[in-house]
Amino acid sequence: MTQPTDSSLPFLPFVRPEIDEATIAGVADVLRSGWITTGPQNAAFEAALSEFCGGRPVRTFNSGTATLEIGLRIAGVGPGDEVITTPASWVATSNVILEVGATPVFVDIDPRTRNIDLERIEAAVTPRTKALIPVYLAGLPVDMDRLYEIARRHKLRVIEDAAQALGSTWHGERIGKLGDIVSFSFHPNKNLTSIEGGALVLNNEDEAVLAQKYRLQGITRSGLDGMDCDVLGGKYNLTDVAARVGLGQMPHLARFTALRKALARAYFAGFEGGAAVRLGVGLPVADFENSNWHMFQITLPLERLSISRGEFMEQLKARGIGSGVHYPAIHLFTLYRARGFKEGMFPHAERFGASTVTLPLFTQMTADDVARVCRAVNEICEACAK
Ligand SMILES: *Cc1c(COP(=O)(O)O)cnc(C)c1O
């Protein structure tokens, strides 16, 4: 055990949302207004998101998981269908496939980008394949031109799991502005939060109407007092309190993204030539064009260290630095093993899931904080090298 340095400094979590005073006051106004569930704030949040996404229809939901599940339902995915996705994601990505009665088909990641390897998708397509769910891990999009070329060729729907990619771009166009159905999450760890929440970007008004039905019990109102229920919907609407938080964050999104990019650059500078990289610590792709830098994830060269990942994270914590794991390979969870998945099937995702550590990255951090994290990572690696 090395002597912790910097432990007198305040604890640095790996993530912390930034919510301004105007938003906090705005939430109090909503609470006093007499209308606290889905209402005018939600409509304003949807309008702001729609404008952000080039005018496409947007509907909000109470989580990013709900948006994905309803995205699948709108795309007509159900029992008997296969959906191709990545095993390197939050388990929600594939749980929603099971939830609609379809079968998840995993395709390994490209170890460099940590995203689904587009070149392996076509080998996984069968006559039952109905849709693709790409994930833009840490905000780095896949090659969107190639993705949609594959989707078009095999007539597949795409439900983009862009939970982490609000503010990311492809060839200068925002994620959400292009493509088929796009799903965002506003969980507090994401670049923009509504406490909990999500949004679905849709292709046309018919899909938007269907999204609204799935969101609230399949209900359509008509005339002065008419009501019908013609699809089986659930209860996934976003409260106005949550919508007010999200709305209050929208004007800051460009600044948030710029700050995150600057912090990511500081990480690359801080690691350059250091012990960590020398020992084989893996860094993310240095993409400063497309990524919104939702996370800064390193991979540990565990075969060259005398400590486990958990112990590495403990040592960071002893230095006052929080970290996270995003994510263990989905197919190795018990629920998925029970469906026949096992070790060795997706080696890149398994290796990434077992060795990745998410370092602190949030808008209120400073370049000094980043330098402190880099120093700690270098010290721990050097002290624990085999
Ligand atoms: C956060 C996240 C989700 C789920 O979003 P929730 O709002 O937590 O339900 C899905 N996929 C990915 C990749 C995520 O990061």
Coordinates of C-alpha atoms and ligand atoms in Angstrom, one line a residue:
M1 CA 0.0 0.0 0.0
T2 CA 1.5 3.3 -1.1
Q3 CA 1.2 6.4 1.1
P4 CA -1.8 8.4 -0.1
T5 CA -1.0 11.9 -1.2
D6 CA -3.5 14.7 -1.7
S7 CA -5.8 13.1 0.9
S8 CA -6.2 16.5 2.7
L9 CA -8.0 17.9 -0.4
P10 CA -11.8 17.8 -0.6
F11 CA -13.3 14.5 -2.0
L12 CA -13.6 14.6 -5.8
P13 CA -16.6 12.5 -6.9
F14 CA -16.5 11.0 -10.4
V15 CA -19.7 13.0 -11.3
R16 CA -21.8 15.8 -9.9
P17 CA -24.7 17.6 -11.7
E18 CA -24.5 21.4 -12.0
I19 CA -27.9 23.1 -11.4
D20 CA -28.1 26.9 -11.3
E21 CA -30.0 29.0 -8.9
A22 CA -32.5 30.2 -11.5
T23 CA -33.4 26.5 -12.1
I24 CA -33.8 25.9 -8.4
A25 CA -36.0 29.0 -8.1
G26 CA -37.9 27.8 -11.2
V27 CA -38.6 24.4 -9.5
A28 CA -40.0 26.3 -6.4
D29 CA -42.3 28.2 -8.8
V30 CA -43.5 25.0 -10.3
L31 CA -44.2 23.5 -6.9
R32 CA -46.2 26.6 -5.9
S33 CA -48.1 26.8 -9.3
G34 CA -50.6 24.1 -8.5
W35 CA -49.6 22.0 -11.5
I36 CA -46.7 19.7 -10.7
T37 CA -47.0 16.7 -13.1
T38 CA -46.8 16.8 -16.9
G39 CA -47.9 20.2 -18.1
P40 CA -46.5 23.5 -19.5
Q41 CA -42.9 22.9 -18.3
N42 CA -42.9 19.6 -20.1
A43 CA -44.3 21.2 -23.3
A44 CA -41.5 23.8 -23.1
F45 CA -38.8 21.2 -22.5
E46 CA -40.1 19.1 -25.5
A47 CA -40.1 22.3 -27.6
A48 CA -36.5 23.1 -26.6
L49 CA -35.3 19.6 -27.3
S50 CA -37.1 19.5 -30.6
E51 CA -35.4 22.8 -31.6
F52 CA -32.1 21.3 -30.6
C53 CA -32.8 18.3 -32.8
G54 CA -33.5 20.3 -35.9
G55 CA -37.3 20.5 -35.4
R56 CA -37.9 16.8 -35.3
P57 CA -40.7 15.6 -33.0
V58 CA -39.6 14.9 -29.4
R59 CA -41.5 13.3 -26.6
T60 CA -40.2 13.1 -23.0
F61 CA -40.4 10.2 -20.6
N62 CA -39.6 9.5 -17.0
S63 CA -36.4 7.6 -17.8
G64 CA -34.0 6.8 -20.6
T65 CA -34.9 3.2 -20.1
A66 CA -38.6 4.0 -20.9
T67 CA -37.6 5.9 -24.0
L68 CA -35.6 2.9 -25.3
E69 CA -38.4 0.4 -24.6
I70 CA -41.0 2.6 -26.3
G71 CA -38.7 3.3 -29.2
L72 CA -38.6 -0.5 -29.8
R73 CA -42.4 -0.7 -29.6
I74 CA -42.8 2.2 -32.0
A75 CA -40.4 0.4 -34.4
G76 CA -42.7 -2.6 -34.2
V77 CA -40.2 -4.8 -32.4
G78 CA -41.8 -7.7 -30.4
P79 CA -41.8 -11.5 -29.8
G80 CA -39.8 -13.4 -32.5
D81 CA -37.7 -10.4 -33.5
E82 CA -33.9 -10.1 -32.9
V83 CA -32.3 -6.9 -32.0
I84 CA -28.5 -6.4 -32.5
T85 CA -26.7 -4.4 -29.8
T86 CA -23.4 -4.1 -27.8
P87 CA -22.5 -6.0 -24.6
A88 CA -20.6 -2.9 -23.4
S89 CA -23.4 -0.8 -22.2
W90 CA -25.6 -0.1 -19.2
V91 CA -27.8 -3.2 -18.9
A92 CA -30.9 -1.1 -19.7
T93 CA -29.9 -1.3 -23.4
S94 CA -30.6 -5.0 -23.6
N95 CA -33.1 -5.4 -20.8
V96 CA -35.5 -3.3 -22.9
I97 CA -35.1 -5.9 -25.7
L98 CA -36.2 -8.6 -23.4
E99 CA -39.0 -6.4 -22.0
V100 CA -40.7 -6.2 -25.4
G101 CA -40.4 -9.9 -25.9
A102 CA -37.6 -9.8 -28.5
T103 CA -34.1 -11.5 -28.4
P104 CA -30.9 -9.5 -27.9
V105 CA -28.1 -10.5 -30.2
F106 CA -24.8 -9.1 -29.1
V107 CA -21.9 -8.0 -31.4
D108 CA -18.5 -7.4 -29.9
I109 CA -17.0 -4.0 -29.6
D110 CA -14.1 -2.4 -31.4
P111 CA -11.6 -2.2 -28.5
R112 CA -10.3 1.2 -29.7
T113 CA -13.7 3.0 -29.7
R114 CA -15.3 0.7 -27.2
N115 CA -18.5 0.9 -29.3
I116 CA -20.2 -1.9 -31.3
D117 CA -17.9 -3.0 -34.1
L118 CA -19.9 -2.1 -37.2
E119 CA -17.9 -4.4 -39.3
R120 CA -19.2 -7.4 -37.4
I121 CA -22.9 -6.5 -37.6
E122 CA -23.7 -8.0 -40.9
A123 CA -22.5 -11.4 -39.9
A124 CA -25.0 -11.3 -37.0
V125 CA -28.0 -10.3 -39.2
T126 CA -30.6 -13.1 -39.7
P127 CA -34.1 -13.1 -41.3
R128 CA -35.4 -12.3 -37.8
T129 CA -33.3 -9.2 -37.3
K130 CA -35.6 -6.2 -36.9
A131 CA -33.5 -3.5 -35.4
L132 CA -30.2 -2.2 -34.2
I133 CA -29.5 -0.5 -31.0
P134 CA -26.0 1.2 -31.2
V135 CA -24.7 2.8 -28.1
Y136 CA -22.5 5.9 -28.1
L137 CA -20.4 5.0 -25.1
A138 CA -19.0 8.0 -23.2
G139 CA -20.6 10.2 -25.9
L140 CA -18.5 8.9 -28.8
P141 CA -20.8 8.2 -31.8
V142 CA -20.2 5.3 -34.1
D143 CA -19.5 6.0 -37.8
M144 CA -23.1 7.2 -38.5
D145 CA -22.7 6.9 -42.3
R146 CA -21.7 3.3 -42.1
L147 CA -24.4 2.5 -39.5
Y148 CA -27.2 3.7 -41.7
E149 CA -25.7 2.1 -44.8
I150 CA -25.9 -1.2 -43.0
A151 CA -29.4 -0.5 -41.7
R152 CA -30.7 0.5 -45.1
R153 CA -29.1 -2.5 -46.8
H154 CA -30.8 -5.0 -44.4
K155 CA -34.0 -2.9 -43.9
L156 CA -33.5 -2.6 -40.2
R157 CA -34.9 0.0 -37.9
V158 CA -32.4 1.9 -35.7
I159 CA -33.1 2.9 -32.1
E160 CA -30.0 4.9 -31.2
D161 CA -29.1 4.6 -27.5
A162 CA -27.8 8.1 -27.3
A163 CA -28.3 8.2 -23.5
Q164 CA -24.8 9.6 -23.2
A165 CA -24.6 11.5 -26.4
L166 CA -26.6 14.7 -26.0
G167 CA -24.4 17.4 -27.5
S168 CA -22.3 14.9 -29.5
T169 CA -22.1 15.4 -33.3
W170 CA -21.4 13.6 -36.5
H171 CA -19.8 15.7 -39.3
G172 CA -21.0 18.8 -37.5
E173 CA -24.6 17.6 -37.2
R174 CA -26.0 17.0 -33.8
I175 CA -26.8 13.4 -32.7
G176 CA -30.6 13.5 -32.6
K177 CA -30.9 15.7 -35.7
L178 CA -30.1 12.8 -38.0
G179 CA -31.0 9.1 -38.1
D180 CA -34.1 7.0 -37.2
I181 CA -35.4 6.9 -33.6
V182 CA -33.0 8.5 -31.1
S183 CA -33.2 8.0 -27.3
F184 CA -31.6 10.3 -24.7
S185 CA -31.4 10.0 -20.9
F186 CA -31.4 12.8 -18.3
H187 CA -30.3 10.7 -15.4
P188 CA -28.1 12.9 -13.0
N189 CA -24.9 11.3 -14.3
K190 CA -25.6 12.4 -17.9
N191 CA -24.4 15.6 -19.5
L192 CA -27.9 17.2 -19.0
T193 CA -30.2 16.1 -16.2
S194 CA -33.9 16.4 -15.3
I195 CA -33.2 14.4 -12.1
E196 CA -34.6 11.3 -13.9
G197 CA -36.0 11.4 -17.4
G198 CA -35.4 10.8 -21.1
A199 CA -36.5 11.9 -24.5
L200 CA -37.3 10.2 -27.8
V201 CA -36.6 11.9 -31.1
L202 CA -39.1 10.6 -33.7
N203 CA -39.5 10.6 -37.5
N204 CA -43.0 12.0 -37.9
E205 CA -46.2 13.0 -36.1
D206 CA -47.7 9.5 -36.3
E207 CA -44.8 8.2 -34.3
A208 CA -45.1 11.1 -31.8
V209 CA -48.8 10.3 -31.3
L210 CA -47.9 6.7 -30.7
A211 CA -45.1 7.7 -28.2
Q212 CA -47.7 9.8 -26.3
K213 CA -50.0 6.8 -26.1
Y214 CA -47.4 4.4 -24.9
R215 CA -46.4 7.1 -22.4
L216 CA -49.8 7.3 -20.8
Q217 CA -52.0 4.2 -20.8
G218 CA -52.7 4.3 -24.5
I219 CA -55.2 7.1 -24.0
T220 CA -56.5 9.5 -26.7
R221 CA -58.8 12.4 -25.8
S222 CA -61.2 13.9 -28.3
G223 CA -63.9 16.5 -28.4
L224 CA -65.0 18.0 -25.1
D225 CA -65.1 14.8 -23.0
G226 CA -64.1 11.9 -25.3
M227 CA -61.6 9.3 -24.4
D228 CA -60.4 6.1 -25.9
C229 CA -57.7 3.5 -25.3
D230 CA -56.5 1.7 -28.3
V231 CA -53.0 0.5 -27.5
L232 CA -51.5 -0.9 -24.3
G233 CA -49.6 2.0 -22.9
G234 CA -48.0 2.4 -19.5
K235 CA -47.2 5.2 -17.1
Y236 CA -44.0 6.9 -18.2
N237 CA -44.7 10.6 -18.2
L238 CA -42.2 13.2 -17.0
T239 CA -43.3 15.6 -14.1
D240 CA -43.2 19.3 -14.6
V241 CA -40.7 19.5 -11.7
A242 CA -38.3 17.3 -13.6
A243 CA -39.0 19.1 -16.9
R244 CA -38.2 22.4 -15.3
V245 CA -34.8 21.1 -14.2
G246 CA -34.1 19.9 -17.7
L247 CA -35.3 23.1 -19.3
G248 CA -33.0 25.1 -16.9
Q249 CA -30.1 23.1 -18.1
M250 CA -30.6 23.5 -21.9
P251 CA -29.0 27.0 -22.1
H252 CA -25.9 25.6 -20.5
L253 CA -25.4 22.5 -22.7
A254 CA -23.0 24.1 -25.1
R255 CA -20.9 25.4 -22.2
F256 CA -21.1 22.0 -20.5
T257 CA -19.8 20.3 -23.6
A258 CA -17.0 22.8 -24.1
L259 CA -15.9 22.4 -20.4
R260 CA -15.9 18.6 -20.7
K261 CA -13.8 18.8 -23.9
A262 CA -11.3 21.0 -22.1
L263 CA -11.1 18.7 -19.2
A264 CA -10.7 15.7 -21.4
R265 CA -7.8 17.5 -23.2
A266 CA -6.3 18.1 -19.7
Y267 CA -6.5 14.4 -19.0
F268 CA -4.6 13.5 -22.2
A269 CA -1.9 16.2 -21.3
G270 CA -1.8 14.9 -17.7
F271 CA -1.2 11.3 -18.8
E272 CA 1.3 12.0 -21.5
G273 CA 4.6 10.3 -20.9
G274 CA 3.6 9.2 -17.4
A275 CA 4.0 5.9 -15.6
A276 CA 0.4 4.8 -16.3
V277 CA 0.6 5.0 -20.0
R278 CA 4.1 3.5 -20.0
L279 CA 2.7 0.5 -18.1
G280 CA -0.2 0.0 -20.6
V281 CA -3.1 2.0 -19.2
G282 CA -5.5 2.5 -22.1
L283 CA -6.9 5.9 -22.9
P284 CA -10.1 6.7 -24.9
V285 CA -10.0 7.8 -28.5
A286 CA -8.9 11.4 -28.5
D287 CA -12.0 12.7 -30.5
F288 CA -12.5 16.4 -30.0
E289 CA -14.8 16.8 -33.0
N290 CA -17.7 14.4 -32.3
S291 CA -17.7 13.4 -28.7
N292 CA -19.4 15.3 -25.9
W293 CA -17.0 13.7 -23.4
H294 CA -19.7 12.2 -21.2
M295 CA -17.0 10.2 -19.5
F296 CA -13.2 9.7 -19.4
Q297 CA -12.6 6.0 -19.1
I298 CA -9.2 4.4 -18.8
T299 CA -8.5 0.6 -18.9
L300 CA -6.1 -0.9 -16.5
P301 CA -3.2 -3.3 -17.5
L302 CA -4.3 -5.7 -14.8
E303 CA -1.8 -8.4 -15.9
R304 CA 1.0 -5.9 -15.2
L305 CA -0.3 -4.7 -11.8
S306 CA -0.2 -6.4 -8.4
I307 CA -3.6 -5.1 -7.5
S308 CA -7.2 -5.7 -8.7
R309 CA -9.4 -3.0 -10.2
G310 CA -11.4 -2.8 -7.0
E311 CA -8.1 -2.2 -5.0
F312 CA -7.1 0.4 -7.6
M313 CA -10.4 2.2 -7.0
E314 CA -9.9 1.9 -3.2
Q315 CA -6.5 3.5 -3.6
L316 CA -8.0 6.4 -5.6
K317 CA -10.6 6.8 -2.9
A318 CA -7.9 6.9 -0.2
R319 CA -6.5 9.9 -2.1
G320 CA -9.9 11.5 -2.1
I321 CA -10.9 10.6 -5.7
G322 CA -14.1 8.9 -6.7
S323 CA -14.3 6.6 -9.7
G324 CA -16.8 4.3 -11.4
V325 CA -17.2 1.2 -13.6
H326 CA -19.1 1.6 -16.9
Y327 CA -19.8 -1.2 -17.6
P328 CA -19.3 -4.9 -16.9
A329 CA -20.1 -6.9 -20.1
I330 CA -23.9 -7.4 -20.1
H331 CA -23.9 -11.0 -21.4
L332 CA -22.0 -12.2 -18.3
F333 CA -24.8 -11.1 -15.9
T334 CA -26.8 -14.0 -14.4
L335 CA -30.0 -13.1 -16.3
Y336 CA -28.0 -13.3 -19.6
R337 CA -25.9 -16.4 -18.7
A338 CA -29.3 -18.1 -18.1
R339 CA -30.0 -17.4 -21.8
G340 CA -26.9 -19.2 -22.9
F341 CA -24.3 -16.4 -22.9
K342 CA -20.9 -17.1 -21.5
E343 CA -17.2 -16.0 -21.2
G344 CA -15.3 -15.9 -24.4
M345 CA -18.2 -14.9 -26.7
F346 CA -17.3 -11.2 -26.8
P347 CA -13.7 -11.0 -25.7
H348 CA -13.2 -7.3 -26.3
A349 CA -16.3 -6.3 -24.3
E350 CA -15.3 -8.7 -21.6
R351 CA -11.8 -7.3 -21.4
F352 CA -13.0 -3.7 -21.4
G353 CA -15.8 -4.5 -18.8
A354 CA -13.3 -6.1 -16.5
S355 CA -10.6 -3.4 -16.7
T356 CA -12.3 -0.1 -17.2
V357 CA -12.4 2.7 -14.6
T358 CA -14.3 5.9 -15.1
L359 CA -12.3 8.9 -13.8
P360 CA -13.9 12.1 -12.5
L361 CA -15.3 14.4 -15.2
F362 CA -17.9 17.0 -14.5
T363 CA -18.4 20.7 -15.3
Q364 CA -17.4 22.1 -12.0
M365 CA -14.0 20.4 -12.1
T366 CA -10.8 22.3 -12.7
A367 CA -7.7 21.5 -14.7
D368 CA -5.9 21.2 -11.3
D369 CA -8.4 18.5 -10.3
V370 CA -7.6 16.6 -13.5
A371 CA -3.9 17.0 -12.8
R372 CA -4.5 15.6 -9.3
V373 CA -6.3 12.5 -10.7
C374 CA -3.5 11.9 -13.3
R375 CA -0.9 12.2 -10.6
A376 CA -2.8 9.7 -8.4
V377 CA -3.2 7.2 -11.3
N378 CA 0.5 7.5 -12.2
E379 CA 1.6 7.0 -8.6
I380 CA -0.7 4.0 -8.0
C381 CA 0.4 2.3 -11.3
E382 CA 4.1 2.9 -10.6
A383 CA 3.8 1.6 -7.0
C384 CA 1.8 -1.5 -8.0
A385 CA 3.7 -2.5 -11.1
K386 CA 4.7 -6.1 -11.1
Ligands
LIG1 C1 -28.2 6.0 -18.6 C2 -28.3 5.0 -19.7 C3 -29.5 4.4 -20.0 C4 -30.7 4.4 -19.2 O1 -31.2 5.7 -18.8 P1 -32.0 5.9 -17.5 O2 -32.5 7.3 -17.6 O3 -31.1 5.7 -16.4 O4 -33.1 4.9 -17.5 C5 -29.5 3.5 -21.1 N1 -28.4 3.4 -21.9 C6 -27.2 4.0 -21.6 C7 -26.1 3.7 -22.5 C8 -27.1 4.8 -20.5 O5 -26.0 5.4 -20.2

